[in-house]
Structures are given as C-alpha cells and as structure tokens.
Coordinates of C-alpha atoms in Angstrom, one line a residue:
X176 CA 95.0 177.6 84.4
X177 CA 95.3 180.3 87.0
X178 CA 98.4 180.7 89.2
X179 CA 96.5 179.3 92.3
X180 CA 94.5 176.6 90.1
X181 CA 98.6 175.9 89.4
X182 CA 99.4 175.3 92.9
X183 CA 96.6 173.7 94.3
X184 CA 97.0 170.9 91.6
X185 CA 101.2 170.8 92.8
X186 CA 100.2 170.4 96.2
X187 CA 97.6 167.9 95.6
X188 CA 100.1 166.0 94.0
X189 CA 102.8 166.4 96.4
X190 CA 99.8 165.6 99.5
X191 CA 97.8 162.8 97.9
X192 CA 99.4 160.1 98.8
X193 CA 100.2 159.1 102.7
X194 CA 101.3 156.2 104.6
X195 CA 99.5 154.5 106.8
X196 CA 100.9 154.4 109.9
X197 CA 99.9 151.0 112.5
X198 CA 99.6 151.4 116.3
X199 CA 103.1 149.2 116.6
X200 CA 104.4 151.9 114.0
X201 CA 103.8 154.8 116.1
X202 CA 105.3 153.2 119.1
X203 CA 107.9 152.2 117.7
X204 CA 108.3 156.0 116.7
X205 CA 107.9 156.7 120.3
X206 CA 110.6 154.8 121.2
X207 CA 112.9 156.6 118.8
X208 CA 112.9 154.0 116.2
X209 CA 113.0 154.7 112.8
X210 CA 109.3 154.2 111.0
X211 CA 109.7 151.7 107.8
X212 CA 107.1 153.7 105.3
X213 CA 108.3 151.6 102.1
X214 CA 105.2 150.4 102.6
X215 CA 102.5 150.8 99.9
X216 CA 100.4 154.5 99.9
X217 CA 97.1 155.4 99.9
X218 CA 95.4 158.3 97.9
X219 CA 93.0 159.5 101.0
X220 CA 91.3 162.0 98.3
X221 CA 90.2 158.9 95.6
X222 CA 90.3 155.9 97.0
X223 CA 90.6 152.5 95.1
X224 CA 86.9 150.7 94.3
X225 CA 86.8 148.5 97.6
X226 CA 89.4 149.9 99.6
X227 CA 89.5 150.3 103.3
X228 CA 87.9 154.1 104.5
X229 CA 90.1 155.6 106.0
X230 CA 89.1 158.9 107.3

C-alpha cells in the first residue's frame, strides 16, 4: 500500500463516522450548552441497508 493509499484509509477511519446533530441540538449549542453526542453514529460513506439518507 502506498504512503497516501496509507493515509487516506487513516483518515477514512478517523472521518467515517459522525453524529447527527437535531435542530434542538444546535440551539442548544447556540446557547452555549454542551451538545450530548453519546448518541449512536452514522457511517455517511456506507450506510446501513434501510437507513435514513442523509446527505
């Protein structure tokens, strides 16, 4: 594996996953209050069969 090939696949990994973030969760970060993102994450790049789209 190439040196770049190596760190595209690291920063996949590290960028896969995100949080989905509600209207009430960014006004709440608005307001200075701390976001909860214990939630559960979603791999934008390869979605689950069935889930929710997204972009």
């Amino acid at each position: 594996m190439s040196e770049r090939s190596a760190a595209e696949a690291a920063l996949y990994q590290l960028a896969k996953d995100t949080v989905r973030v509600t209207d009430d969760d960014l006004g709440r970060v608005v307001a200075g209050e701390p976001l909860d993102d214990s939630g559960p994450r979603v791999d934008v790049s390869f979605p689950a069969d069935g889930a929710e789209d997204l972009l």
